Amino acid sequence: MAELVFRGATVIDGTGADRCRADVAVTNGVIAAVDTSLKSADAARVVDADGLVLAPGFIDMHAHSDLRTLVERDHPSRVTQGVTCEVLGQDGLSYAPVDDTTLPALRRQIAGWNGDPEDFDWSWRTVGEYLDRLDQGIAVNACYLVPHGSVRMLAMGWENREPTRAELKRMRELVAQGMREGAVGLSSGLSYTPGMYAGTDELIELCEVVAAHGGYHSPHQRSYGAGALGGYAEMIEISRRSGCPLHLAHATMNFGVNAGRAAEFLELIDAALTEGCDISLDTYPYLPGSTTLAALLPSWSAEGGPDATLARLADPVSRERIRRDVEERGSDGNHGMVVDWRTIQISGVRDTALSGVVGQNVAELAAARAVTGTEVFFDLLAADRLGTTILHHVGNEENVRAIMRHRAHTAGSDGLLVGARPHPRAWGTFPRYLGHYSRDLGVLTLEETVARMTGRPARRLRLDRRGLIRVGHHADLVLFDPRTVRDTATFEQPRLAAEGMVEVLVNGVSVLTDGKPTGALPGRALRRTEQGVSAL
């Protein structure tokens, strides 16, 4: 007897093929049948799916749930969107591998991304130990990327220089170890410290290791502003020279300098694909970005880690040099652009005493105090110990739509789950693709949209029997109403759950039923093996 049958569902299987009507049975955590006439008596539970779409579970190719999935284990921001797998360890900064020196500094550096929970068990140190922690019970499946910045910290601290041969050998060993322990690839954060200090040759050598273990490189490249096209060209060259597949994270063309220039970026991608390069990318369906306020600092000012950065902010000479970079020259932390304080909106603070600034942009705060935006910037960084998060209003709608139409496109939320008013993409990315961009605007068909969120990312991750509705595949499934599905999260109320999601299964277990989270924790770390990526 089947445990569950979806009766009369409109099946969109994740390949991009046309939809069909079928009954789908689930038994022992796998899809047992896809048929047009299964008997109700053959199921312990039957879900009437007439008029509803049954799709593979959605895969978030760029998630920042590294701690939240362990702290808030029912993970409502994921399950209410239909996400059944997320890729962690992004942007070159995460919590494995670490040691007793780098972990405390990392916790401070990316508290704005992930929080820094008290009374939390930080006992893991390696990638394998972190994946073991995930296996103790999470709501959705997770893959992990070895973070280049964390590896560089272990090998050579926060120094702004090339590594010695011994240091590079140590980095290669750490990356290889992480891959052997189950990571799916390498992430890099080339506008964050210390990853921004790495040269092209260093990344090529590390990507060679990743390629040898069947993984891919997912860079947050050096610039999404003035140097965007050059940054993308560098990432393609690293892929070409290392033989490592490339997945471009949050592949945007931002700021006014790039308005309407998505075609130039996509021409680079198409030329490389024609040459035989293995390239994919992800985007989120919104205009503003989101990061930490400290990310806007020039790279030289962050050398040495958080304490050294705060010391420079207190030093008048260094402070003036930072001001010139931010106001006049263009900070590399702001993608080579002079900061426009009207575009920088505070979304969260670490120190609750500063909560009054949340929701305001820096220009508004400066006007109220009759000071410059840069003075507000300095004061907030110091008072909040670099923990402030922001929304960065620099996107371009024409570019967003052009990039999401591309054949290499997948979906990633890039969502931060902490702060008073985080970006709504953390709760709304996948229903926004389905509702706003597919149904309402017709930018993509529903079949194309589902493929970008399921089958296509599963191929990049080399997931074992996931990402498609096929007999024998793991039952990661989402049932939704195509007429009503939509994101409800807004910039004012960013933690509102999607509408139109009916049922979500992870490994055959319901984590969402009748639109409500069940609290079940069937998710596991999906580890890379020689055959692919599997939790089994």
Coordinates of C-alpha atoms in Angstrom, one line a residue:
M1 CA 0.0 0.0 0.0
A2 CA 1.3 3.5 -0.9
E3 CA 1.7 5.9 2.0
L4 CA 0.4 8.8 0.0
V5 CA -1.3 9.4 -3.4
F6 CA -1.7 12.8 -5.0
R7 CA -4.9 12.2 -7.0
G8 CA -5.4 14.0 -10.4
A9 CA -2.5 16.4 -10.1
T10 CA -1.2 18.5 -12.9
V11 CA 2.4 17.2 -13.0
I12 CA 5.2 19.5 -14.0
D13 CA 8.2 17.1 -13.8
G14 CA 11.2 19.5 -13.7
T15 CA 12.5 18.8 -17.2
G16 CA 10.8 21.7 -18.9
A17 CA 8.4 19.3 -20.7
D18 CA 4.7 20.1 -21.0
R19 CA 2.5 19.4 -18.0
C20 CA 0.3 16.3 -17.8
R21 CA -2.4 15.0 -15.5
A22 CA -1.5 12.0 -13.3
D23 CA -1.7 10.3 -9.9
V24 CA 1.6 10.2 -8.1
A25 CA 2.2 7.7 -5.3
V26 CA 4.8 7.9 -2.5
T27 CA 6.1 4.9 -0.5
N28 CA 9.1 4.6 1.8
G29 CA 10.3 8.1 0.9
V30 CA 10.4 7.6 -2.8
I31 CA 8.1 8.1 -5.8
A32 CA 6.5 4.7 -6.3
A33 CA 4.3 5.4 -9.3
V34 CA 3.3 8.1 -11.8
D35 CA 0.1 6.9 -13.4
T36 CA -3.2 8.1 -14.7
S37 CA -5.4 5.8 -12.7
L38 CA -4.1 4.6 -9.3
K39 CA -6.7 3.1 -7.0
S40 CA -7.6 5.0 -3.8
A41 CA -7.6 1.8 -1.9
D42 CA -4.0 1.4 -2.6
A43 CA -3.1 4.4 -0.4
A44 CA -3.1 5.2 3.3
R45 CA -3.7 8.9 2.5
V46 CA -5.1 10.5 -0.6
V47 CA -4.7 14.2 -1.5
D48 CA -7.2 15.6 -4.0
A49 CA -4.9 17.5 -6.3
D50 CA -7.4 18.4 -9.0
G51 CA -6.5 21.8 -10.4
L52 CA -3.2 21.9 -8.4
V53 CA 0.4 21.5 -9.7
L54 CA 2.6 18.8 -8.4
A55 CA 6.3 19.7 -9.0
P56 CA 9.7 18.5 -7.6
G57 CA 10.7 20.3 -4.5
F58 CA 12.4 23.6 -5.2
I59 CA 16.2 23.9 -4.8
D60 CA 17.6 27.2 -3.4
M61 CA 21.0 27.5 -5.0
H62 CA 22.1 30.4 -2.8
A63 CA 21.0 30.2 0.8
H64 CA 22.3 31.8 4.0
S65 CA 20.6 29.4 6.5
D66 CA 23.9 28.0 7.8
L67 CA 22.9 28.7 11.5
R68 CA 19.2 29.3 11.1
T69 CA 18.5 25.8 10.0
L70 CA 20.0 24.6 13.3
V71 CA 18.4 27.3 15.5
E72 CA 14.9 27.4 14.0
R73 CA 14.7 23.8 12.9
D74 CA 11.2 23.8 11.5
H75 CA 12.6 26.4 9.0
P76 CA 9.3 28.1 8.0
S77 CA 10.9 30.5 5.5
R78 CA 11.9 27.5 3.4
V79 CA 9.0 25.0 3.8
T80 CA 6.3 27.7 3.2
Q81 CA 8.0 28.4 -0.2
G82 CA 8.2 24.8 -1.3
V83 CA 12.0 24.6 -0.9
T84 CA 13.2 21.1 -0.1
C85 CA 16.9 21.6 -0.6
E86 CA 19.2 24.6 0.0
V87 CA 22.9 25.2 -0.7
L88 CA 24.8 26.6 2.2
G89 CA 28.4 27.8 2.7
Q90 CA 28.0 30.8 0.3
D91 CA 30.1 33.8 -0.6
G92 CA 33.3 32.4 0.8
L93 CA 32.3 32.8 4.4
S94 CA 30.8 30.1 6.7
Y95 CA 31.5 28.1 9.8
A96 CA 33.5 25.1 8.5
P97 CA 36.3 24.4 8.3
V98 CA 37.4 26.5 11.3
D99 CA 39.6 26.4 14.4
D100 CA 39.5 28.0 17.8
T101 CA 41.0 31.3 16.4
T102 CA 39.0 31.7 13.2
L103 CA 35.6 30.7 14.5
P104 CA 35.1 33.6 17.0
A105 CA 36.2 36.1 14.3
L106 CA 33.9 34.6 11.7
R107 CA 31.0 34.7 14.1
R108 CA 31.6 38.4 14.5
Q109 CA 32.2 39.1 10.8
I110 CA 29.0 37.4 9.5
A111 CA 26.7 38.0 12.5
G112 CA 24.7 40.3 10.2
W113 CA 24.1 37.4 7.8
N114 CA 23.4 34.6 10.3
G115 CA 23.1 36.1 13.8
D116 CA 25.3 34.9 16.7
P117 CA 23.1 32.9 19.0
E118 CA 23.9 32.6 22.7
D119 CA 24.1 29.2 24.4
F120 CA 24.8 27.5 21.1
D121 CA 26.8 24.4 20.6
W122 CA 29.7 25.3 18.3
S123 CA 31.6 22.1 18.8
W124 CA 32.1 21.2 15.1
R125 CA 35.3 22.3 13.3
T126 CA 35.5 20.4 10.0
V127 CA 33.1 20.3 7.1
G128 CA 32.2 16.7 7.9
E129 CA 31.4 17.5 11.5
Y130 CA 29.1 20.4 10.4
L131 CA 27.3 18.1 8.0
D132 CA 26.9 15.6 10.9
R133 CA 25.3 18.3 12.9
L134 CA 22.8 18.9 10.1
D135 CA 22.0 15.2 10.1
Q136 CA 20.7 15.5 13.7
G137 CA 17.5 16.9 12.3
I138 CA 16.6 19.7 9.9
A139 CA 13.4 20.5 8.0
V140 CA 14.8 20.5 4.5
N141 CA 17.9 18.9 2.8
A142 CA 21.1 20.9 2.6
C143 CA 24.3 20.9 0.4
Y144 CA 27.4 22.7 1.5
L145 CA 30.2 24.6 -0.3
V146 CA 33.7 24.8 1.1
P147 CA 34.0 28.6 1.8
H148 CA 37.3 30.0 0.4
G149 CA 37.5 32.9 2.8
S150 CA 37.3 30.6 5.8
V151 CA 39.9 28.3 4.3
R152 CA 42.2 31.3 3.7
M153 CA 41.8 32.5 7.3
L154 CA 43.0 29.1 8.5
A155 CA 46.0 29.1 6.2
M156 CA 47.1 32.8 6.5
G157 CA 44.8 34.9 8.5
W158 CA 43.4 38.2 7.1
E159 CA 46.6 39.3 5.4
N160 CA 46.3 41.2 2.1
R161 CA 49.0 39.4 0.1
E162 CA 49.7 36.3 -2.1
P163 CA 50.0 33.0 -0.2
T164 CA 53.3 31.3 0.1
R165 CA 53.6 27.9 -1.5
A166 CA 53.2 26.3 1.9
E167 CA 50.1 28.4 2.6
L168 CA 48.6 27.5 -0.8
K169 CA 49.4 23.8 -0.2
R170 CA 47.5 24.1 3.1
M171 CA 44.5 25.7 1.4
R172 CA 44.5 23.0 -1.3
E173 CA 44.5 20.3 1.5
L174 CA 41.7 22.0 3.4
V175 CA 39.5 22.2 0.2
A176 CA 40.3 18.6 -0.6
Q177 CA 39.4 17.5 2.9
G178 CA 36.1 19.4 2.7
M179 CA 35.3 17.8 -0.6
R180 CA 36.1 14.3 0.7
E181 CA 33.8 14.9 3.6
G182 CA 30.8 15.7 1.4
A183 CA 30.9 19.3 0.1
V184 CA 29.6 19.9 -3.4
G185 CA 32.0 22.6 -4.4
L186 CA 33.8 25.8 -3.4
S187 CA 32.4 29.2 -2.8
S188 CA 34.4 32.4 -2.9
G189 CA 33.5 35.9 -1.7
L190 CA 35.7 38.3 -3.7
S191 CA 34.4 41.5 -2.4
Y192 CA 34.6 40.3 1.2
T193 CA 37.6 39.9 3.4
P194 CA 39.8 37.9 3.2
G195 CA 38.6 36.4 -0.1
M196 CA 39.0 39.7 -1.9
Y197 CA 42.8 39.5 -1.3
A198 CA 43.0 36.3 -3.5
G199 CA 44.5 36.6 -7.0
T200 CA 43.3 34.7 -10.0
D201 CA 46.1 32.1 -9.9
E202 CA 45.2 31.2 -6.2
L203 CA 41.6 30.5 -7.2
I204 CA 42.7 28.5 -10.2
E205 CA 44.8 26.2 -8.0
L206 CA 41.9 25.7 -5.6
C207 CA 39.4 25.1 -8.4
E208 CA 41.7 22.4 -9.8
V209 CA 41.2 20.5 -6.5
V210 CA 37.4 21.0 -6.6
A211 CA 37.3 19.8 -10.2
A212 CA 39.3 16.7 -9.4
H213 CA 36.6 15.8 -6.8
G214 CA 33.6 16.4 -9.1
G215 CA 32.5 19.8 -7.6
Y216 CA 31.9 23.3 -8.9
H217 CA 33.0 26.9 -8.1
S218 CA 30.4 29.4 -7.0
P219 CA 31.9 32.8 -6.7
H220 CA 30.5 36.1 -5.4
Q221 CA 32.7 37.8 -7.9
R222 CA 34.8 41.0 -7.4
S223 CA 32.2 43.6 -8.7
Y224 CA 28.6 43.8 -9.7
G225 CA 29.0 47.5 -10.5
A226 CA 31.7 49.4 -12.4
G227 CA 33.8 46.2 -12.9
A228 CA 31.0 43.7 -13.4
L229 CA 31.9 42.5 -16.9
G230 CA 35.6 42.2 -16.1
G231 CA 34.7 40.3 -12.9
Y232 CA 32.6 37.8 -14.8
A233 CA 35.3 37.4 -17.5
E234 CA 37.8 36.5 -14.7
M235 CA 35.5 33.9 -13.3
I236 CA 35.1 32.3 -16.7
E237 CA 38.8 32.3 -17.2
I238 CA 39.3 30.5 -13.9
S239 CA 36.8 27.9 -15.0
R240 CA 38.5 27.6 -18.4
R241 CA 42.0 27.2 -16.9
S242 CA 41.1 25.0 -14.0
G243 CA 38.6 22.8 -15.7
C244 CA 36.2 23.4 -12.9
P245 CA 32.5 23.9 -13.6
L246 CA 31.3 27.5 -12.8
H247 CA 28.1 28.6 -11.1
L248 CA 27.7 32.4 -10.9
A249 CA 26.1 33.4 -7.7
H250 CA 23.4 36.1 -7.7
A251 CA 24.4 37.0 -11.3
T252 CA 23.2 40.6 -11.5
M253 CA 24.3 43.7 -13.3
N254 CA 23.6 46.4 -10.8
F255 CA 24.0 50.2 -10.4
G256 CA 23.1 52.8 -13.0
V257 CA 26.3 52.2 -14.9
N258 CA 25.0 48.8 -15.9
A259 CA 21.3 49.6 -16.6
G260 CA 20.2 47.7 -19.7
R261 CA 23.5 46.0 -20.2
A262 CA 22.5 42.4 -19.3
A263 CA 22.9 41.4 -23.0
E264 CA 26.7 42.1 -22.8
F265 CA 27.0 39.8 -19.8
L266 CA 24.9 37.1 -21.4
E267 CA 27.1 37.3 -24.6
L268 CA 30.1 36.4 -22.4
I269 CA 28.2 33.4 -21.0
D270 CA 27.0 32.3 -24.4
A271 CA 30.5 32.5 -25.9
A272 CA 32.0 30.4 -23.1
L273 CA 29.2 27.8 -23.3
T274 CA 29.9 27.6 -27.1
E275 CA 33.5 26.9 -26.3
G276 CA 32.4 24.0 -24.0
C277 CA 32.7 25.7 -20.6
D278 CA 30.3 24.3 -18.0
I279 CA 28.5 27.3 -16.6
S280 CA 25.3 28.0 -14.7
L281 CA 24.0 30.9 -12.7
D282 CA 21.3 31.9 -10.2
T283 CA 19.4 35.1 -9.5
Y284 CA 16.7 36.4 -7.1
P285 CA 13.6 38.0 -8.5
Y286 CA 14.0 41.4 -6.8
L287 CA 15.8 44.7 -7.5
P288 CA 17.5 45.5 -4.1
G289 CA 20.4 43.5 -2.9
S290 CA 21.3 42.8 0.8
T291 CA 24.5 42.6 2.7
T292 CA 26.3 44.1 5.7
L293 CA 27.0 47.8 6.1
A294 CA 30.7 46.8 6.6
A295 CA 30.8 45.3 3.2
L296 CA 30.9 48.8 1.7
L297 CA 34.3 49.5 3.3
P298 CA 37.4 49.5 1.0
S299 CA 39.3 46.2 1.2
W300 CA 42.5 47.7 2.7
S301 CA 40.5 48.9 5.7
A302 CA 39.3 45.4 6.6
E303 CA 42.8 43.7 6.5
G304 CA 43.5 41.9 9.7
G305 CA 39.9 41.1 10.7
P306 CA 37.1 42.8 12.6
D307 CA 39.2 44.2 15.5
A308 CA 41.7 45.8 13.0
T309 CA 38.8 47.3 11.1
L310 CA 37.3 48.9 14.2
A311 CA 40.7 50.3 15.1
R312 CA 41.0 52.0 11.7
L313 CA 37.5 53.5 12.1
A314 CA 38.7 55.1 15.4
D315 CA 41.9 56.4 13.8
P316 CA 41.5 59.9 12.2
V317 CA 44.1 59.3 9.4
S318 CA 42.6 56.0 8.4
R319 CA 39.1 57.3 8.8
E320 CA 39.8 60.2 6.3
R321 CA 41.3 57.7 3.8
I322 CA 38.2 55.6 4.0
R323 CA 36.0 58.7 3.6
R324 CA 37.9 59.6 0.3
D325 CA 37.4 56.0 -1.0
V326 CA 33.7 55.9 -0.1
E327 CA 32.8 59.5 -1.2
E328 CA 35.2 60.3 -4.0
R329 CA 37.1 57.4 -5.5
G330 CA 34.7 54.5 -5.3
S331 CA 35.2 51.8 -2.8
D332 CA 36.0 48.3 -4.0
G333 CA 33.6 47.2 -1.2
N334 CA 30.9 49.1 -3.1
H335 CA 31.8 47.5 -6.4
G336 CA 34.0 50.3 -7.6
M337 CA 31.2 52.9 -7.1
V338 CA 31.0 56.0 -5.0
V339 CA 28.3 55.3 -2.4
D340 CA 25.0 56.9 -2.8
W341 CA 23.6 57.0 0.7
R342 CA 20.0 57.3 -0.6
T343 CA 20.3 53.7 -1.8
I344 CA 21.6 52.2 1.6
Q345 CA 18.6 51.3 3.8
I346 CA 19.2 49.8 7.3
S347 CA 17.5 46.4 7.6
G348 CA 18.9 45.1 10.9
V349 CA 21.2 45.9 13.8
R350 CA 23.0 43.6 16.2
D351 CA 22.7 46.0 19.1
T352 CA 18.9 46.4 19.9
A353 CA 19.6 49.9 21.3
L354 CA 20.1 51.0 17.7
S355 CA 16.8 49.6 16.5
G356 CA 15.4 53.1 15.8
V357 CA 17.5 53.3 12.6
V358 CA 16.0 50.2 11.0
G359 CA 14.0 51.0 7.9
Q360 CA 15.6 54.4 7.2
N361 CA 18.2 55.1 4.6
V362 CA 21.6 56.6 5.5
A363 CA 20.8 59.8 3.8
E364 CA 17.7 60.3 5.9
L365 CA 19.6 59.6 9.1
A366 CA 22.3 62.1 8.0
A367 CA 19.7 64.8 7.2
A368 CA 18.1 64.3 10.6
R369 CA 21.4 64.8 12.4
A370 CA 22.7 67.5 10.0
V371 CA 25.9 65.4 9.2
T372 CA 27.2 63.6 6.1
G373 CA 26.1 60.1 5.2
T374 CA 29.7 59.0 5.7
E375 CA 29.6 60.2 9.3
V376 CA 26.5 58.1 9.9
F377 CA 28.2 55.2 8.2
F378 CA 31.2 55.5 10.5
D379 CA 29.1 55.9 13.7
L380 CA 26.9 52.9 12.9
L381 CA 29.8 50.6 12.1
A382 CA 31.5 51.5 15.4
A383 CA 28.4 51.4 17.6
D384 CA 27.1 48.1 16.2
R385 CA 30.5 46.5 16.1
L386 CA 30.2 45.9 12.3
G387 CA 26.9 44.0 12.8
T388 CA 24.5 46.2 10.8
T389 CA 22.7 44.8 7.7
I390 CA 21.4 46.8 4.8
L391 CA 19.2 46.7 1.7
H392 CA 21.1 48.0 -1.3
H393 CA 18.7 49.6 -3.8
V394 CA 20.8 49.4 -7.0
G395 CA 19.0 46.8 -9.2
N396 CA 17.6 47.2 -12.7
E397 CA 14.3 45.5 -13.8
E398 CA 15.3 45.1 -17.5
N399 CA 18.5 43.2 -16.4
V400 CA 16.6 41.0 -13.9
R401 CA 14.2 39.8 -16.6
A402 CA 16.8 39.3 -19.3
I403 CA 19.0 37.2 -17.1
M404 CA 16.2 35.0 -15.7
R405 CA 15.3 34.1 -19.3
H406 CA 18.8 32.6 -20.0
R407 CA 19.3 28.9 -20.6
A408 CA 21.8 28.6 -17.8
H409 CA 19.6 30.3 -15.2
T410 CA 18.5 28.8 -11.8
A411 CA 16.9 30.3 -8.7
G412 CA 18.6 31.4 -5.5
S413 CA 17.1 33.5 -2.7
D414 CA 20.3 34.9 -1.2
G415 CA 18.1 35.5 1.8
L416 CA 19.2 36.6 5.2
L417 CA 17.0 35.4 8.0
V418 CA 18.1 37.7 10.8
G419 CA 17.5 41.4 11.5
A420 CA 14.4 43.4 12.1
R421 CA 13.5 43.9 8.5
P422 CA 15.6 41.6 6.3
H423 CA 15.1 41.4 2.5
P424 CA 11.7 39.7 1.7
R425 CA 13.5 37.4 -0.8
A426 CA 14.2 35.1 2.2
W427 CA 10.5 34.3 2.4
G428 CA 9.3 35.1 -1.1
T429 CA 11.7 34.2 -3.9
F430 CA 10.1 31.0 -5.2
P431 CA 6.5 32.0 -5.1
R432 CA 7.5 35.3 -6.6
Y433 CA 9.0 33.5 -9.6
L434 CA 5.8 31.4 -9.9
G435 CA 3.3 34.1 -9.4
H436 CA 4.7 37.5 -10.4
Y437 CA 7.2 36.6 -13.1
S438 CA 5.5 33.5 -14.6
R439 CA 1.7 33.8 -14.2
D440 CA 1.3 37.6 -14.0
L441 CA 4.0 38.9 -16.3
G442 CA 4.6 35.8 -18.5
V443 CA 8.4 36.3 -18.5
L444 CA 8.7 32.5 -18.3
T445 CA 6.2 29.7 -18.8
L446 CA 5.3 27.7 -15.7
E447 CA 7.2 24.7 -17.0
E448 CA 10.3 26.8 -17.6
T449 CA 10.1 28.3 -14.2
V450 CA 9.8 25.0 -12.4
A451 CA 12.7 23.6 -14.4
R452 CA 14.9 26.5 -13.2
M453 CA 14.0 25.7 -9.6
T454 CA 14.3 21.8 -9.8
G455 CA 15.8 19.8 -12.6
R456 CA 18.4 22.3 -13.7
P457 CA 19.9 23.0 -10.2
A458 CA 19.7 19.2 -9.5
R459 CA 22.0 18.6 -12.5
R460 CA 24.5 21.2 -11.3
L461 CA 24.6 19.7 -7.8
R462 CA 24.7 16.1 -9.3
L463 CA 21.9 15.2 -6.9
D464 CA 21.2 11.5 -6.8
R465 CA 17.6 10.8 -7.9
R466 CA 16.3 14.3 -7.1
G467 CA 15.0 17.3 -8.9
L468 CA 12.5 15.4 -11.2
I469 CA 9.2 13.6 -10.8
R470 CA 10.3 10.1 -11.7
V471 CA 9.6 6.6 -10.3
G472 CA 12.4 5.8 -7.9
H473 CA 13.4 9.4 -7.2
H474 CA 13.3 10.7 -3.6
A475 CA 10.0 12.2 -2.8
D476 CA 10.9 15.8 -2.5
L477 CA 7.7 17.3 -3.8
V478 CA 5.6 20.5 -3.7
L479 CA 1.9 20.8 -4.4
F480 CA 0.7 24.4 -5.2
D481 CA -2.2 26.3 -6.7
P482 CA -1.0 28.0 -9.9
R483 CA -3.9 30.4 -9.8
T484 CA -3.2 31.8 -6.3
V485 CA 0.5 31.2 -5.6
R486 CA 2.2 34.4 -4.7
D487 CA 4.7 36.0 -2.4
T488 CA 3.3 38.1 0.4
A489 CA 6.5 39.2 2.1
T490 CA 7.2 42.9 1.7
F491 CA 10.1 45.2 2.6
E492 CA 7.9 46.5 5.5
Q493 CA 6.8 43.0 6.6
P494 CA 9.4 40.6 5.3
R495 CA 8.5 37.4 7.2
L496 CA 5.0 36.8 5.7
A497 CA 4.5 33.3 4.3
A498 CA 3.6 32.6 0.7
E499 CA 0.1 31.9 -0.4
G500 CA -1.0 29.0 -2.6
M501 CA 1.4 26.4 -1.2
V502 CA -0.6 23.3 -0.2
E503 CA 1.7 20.4 0.5
V504 CA 5.5 20.0 0.7
L505 CA 7.3 16.7 1.2
V506 CA 11.0 16.2 2.1
N507 CA 12.2 12.6 1.7
G508 CA 8.6 11.5 1.6
V509 CA 7.6 13.3 4.9
S510 CA 5.2 16.2 5.0
V511 CA 6.8 19.4 6.2
L512 CA 3.8 21.5 5.1
T513 CA 0.2 20.2 5.0
D514 CA -2.8 22.4 4.1
G515 CA -0.4 25.3 3.9
K516 CA 0.9 24.9 7.5
P517 CA 4.3 23.7 8.6
T518 CA 4.2 20.4 10.4
G519 CA 7.4 20.7 12.4
A520 CA 8.8 17.5 10.9
L521 CA 12.5 17.3 10.5
P522 CA 13.2 14.8 7.7
G523 CA 16.0 16.8 6.0
R524 CA 19.5 15.6 5.8
A525 CA 22.9 16.8 4.6
L526 CA 23.3 15.7 1.0
R527 CA 26.9 14.7 0.6
R528 CA 29.0 14.5 -2.5
T529 CA 30.1 11.0 -3.4
E530 CA 32.0 9.7 -6.5
Q531 CA 28.6 8.8 -8.0
G532 CA 26.8 12.0 -7.2
V533 CA 25.3 13.7 -4.1
S534 CA 23.1 11.6 -1.8
A535 CA 21.9 11.4 1.8
L536 CA 21.9 7.7 1.6

